[in-house]
Coordinates of C-alpha atoms in Angstrom, one line a residue:
M26 CA 0.3 32.2 38.6
I27 CA 3.0 32.6 35.9
A28 CA 5.4 30.6 38.0
A29 CA 2.8 27.7 38.1
L30 CA 2.3 27.9 34.4
L31 CA 6.0 27.8 33.6
E32 CA 6.4 24.8 36.1
Q33 CA 3.6 23.0 34.3
Q34 CA 5.2 23.9 31.0
T35 CA 8.5 22.4 32.1
K36 CA 6.6 19.2 33.3
I37 CA 4.9 18.9 30.0
D38 CA 8.2 19.4 27.9
A39 CA 9.8 16.8 30.1
D40 CA 7.0 14.3 29.6
I41 CA 7.1 14.8 25.9
V42 CA 10.9 14.3 25.9
A43 CA 10.6 11.1 27.9
A44 CA 7.8 9.8 25.5
V45 CA 9.9 10.4 22.5
E46 CA 13.0 8.8 24.0
N47 CA 10.9 5.9 25.0
Y48 CA 9.3 5.4 21.6
C49 CA 12.4 6.0 19.6
T50 CA 14.5 3.0 20.6
P51 CA 16.6 1.5 18.0
E52 CA 14.5 -1.6 18.0
N53 CA 11.2 0.4 17.5
I54 CA 12.8 2.4 14.8
S55 CA 14.0 -0.6 13.0
R56 CA 10.7 -2.2 13.1
I57 CA 8.9 0.9 11.9
V58 CA 11.4 1.4 9.1
D59 CA 11.0 -2.2 8.1
S60 CA 7.1 -2.0 8.0
A61 CA 7.2 1.4 6.0
A62 CA 9.7 -0.2 3.5
R63 CA 7.5 -3.4 3.1
D64 CA 4.5 -1.2 2.5
A65 CA 6.2 1.0 0.0
L66 CA 7.5 -2.0 -1.8
T67 CA 4.1 -3.6 -1.9
Y68 CA 2.7 -0.5 -3.3
A69 CA 5.3 -0.1 -5.9
I70 CA 4.9 -3.8 -7.1
Q71 CA 1.2 -3.5 -7.2
E72 CA 1.5 -0.2 -9.3
E73 CA 3.9 -1.9 -11.7
V74 CA 1.6 -4.9 -12.2
K75 CA -1.3 -2.6 -12.7
A76 CA 0.7 -0.6 -15.4
F77 CA 1.8 -3.8 -17.0
F78 CA -1.9 -4.9 -17.6
R79 CA -3.2 -1.4 -18.2
V80 CA -0.7 0.1 -20.7
G81 CA 2.2 -2.5 -20.9
P82 CA 2.6 -5.7 -22.9
G83 CA 0.2 -7.4 -20.5
R84 CA -2.7 -5.4 -21.9
K85 CA -1.9 -6.8 -25.4
A86 CA -1.8 -10.3 -24.1
V87 CA -5.2 -9.9 -22.3
A88 CA -6.8 -8.3 -25.3
E89 CA -5.5 -11.2 -27.5
A90 CA -6.8 -13.9 -25.2
V91 CA -10.2 -12.0 -25.0
K92 CA -10.5 -11.7 -28.7
E93 CA -9.5 -15.4 -29.1
A94 CA -12.2 -16.3 -26.7
L95 CA -14.8 -14.2 -28.3
L96 CA -14.0 -15.6 -31.7
N97 CA -14.0 -19.1 -30.5
K98 CA -17.4 -20.9 -31.3
E99 CA -17.1 -22.9 -28.1
T100 CA -17.6 -19.6 -26.2
Y101 CA -21.1 -19.3 -27.5
T102 CA -22.2 -22.8 -27.0
I103 CA -23.3 -22.0 -23.5
L104 CA -25.1 -18.7 -24.6
D105 CA -26.8 -20.6 -27.4
T106 CA -28.7 -22.9 -24.8
V107 CA -30.0 -19.9 -22.8

């Protein structure tokens, strides 16, 4: 029984090694690295844009545009007809 279990374990180990070797080809690793780098760059850029508009100079620009729109009489003309 132990011999059968050891034989099965050896086969499983060999299957795992083969699966890793088949998956970790230079082309596949390159593709995965490229994809992960693109995802990381997309995330980093999105976070910087969010920070720009939340706490950076973009927030001030948005606040000024909103203030100007609210103080502009033309903004209220549509509301006056409601």
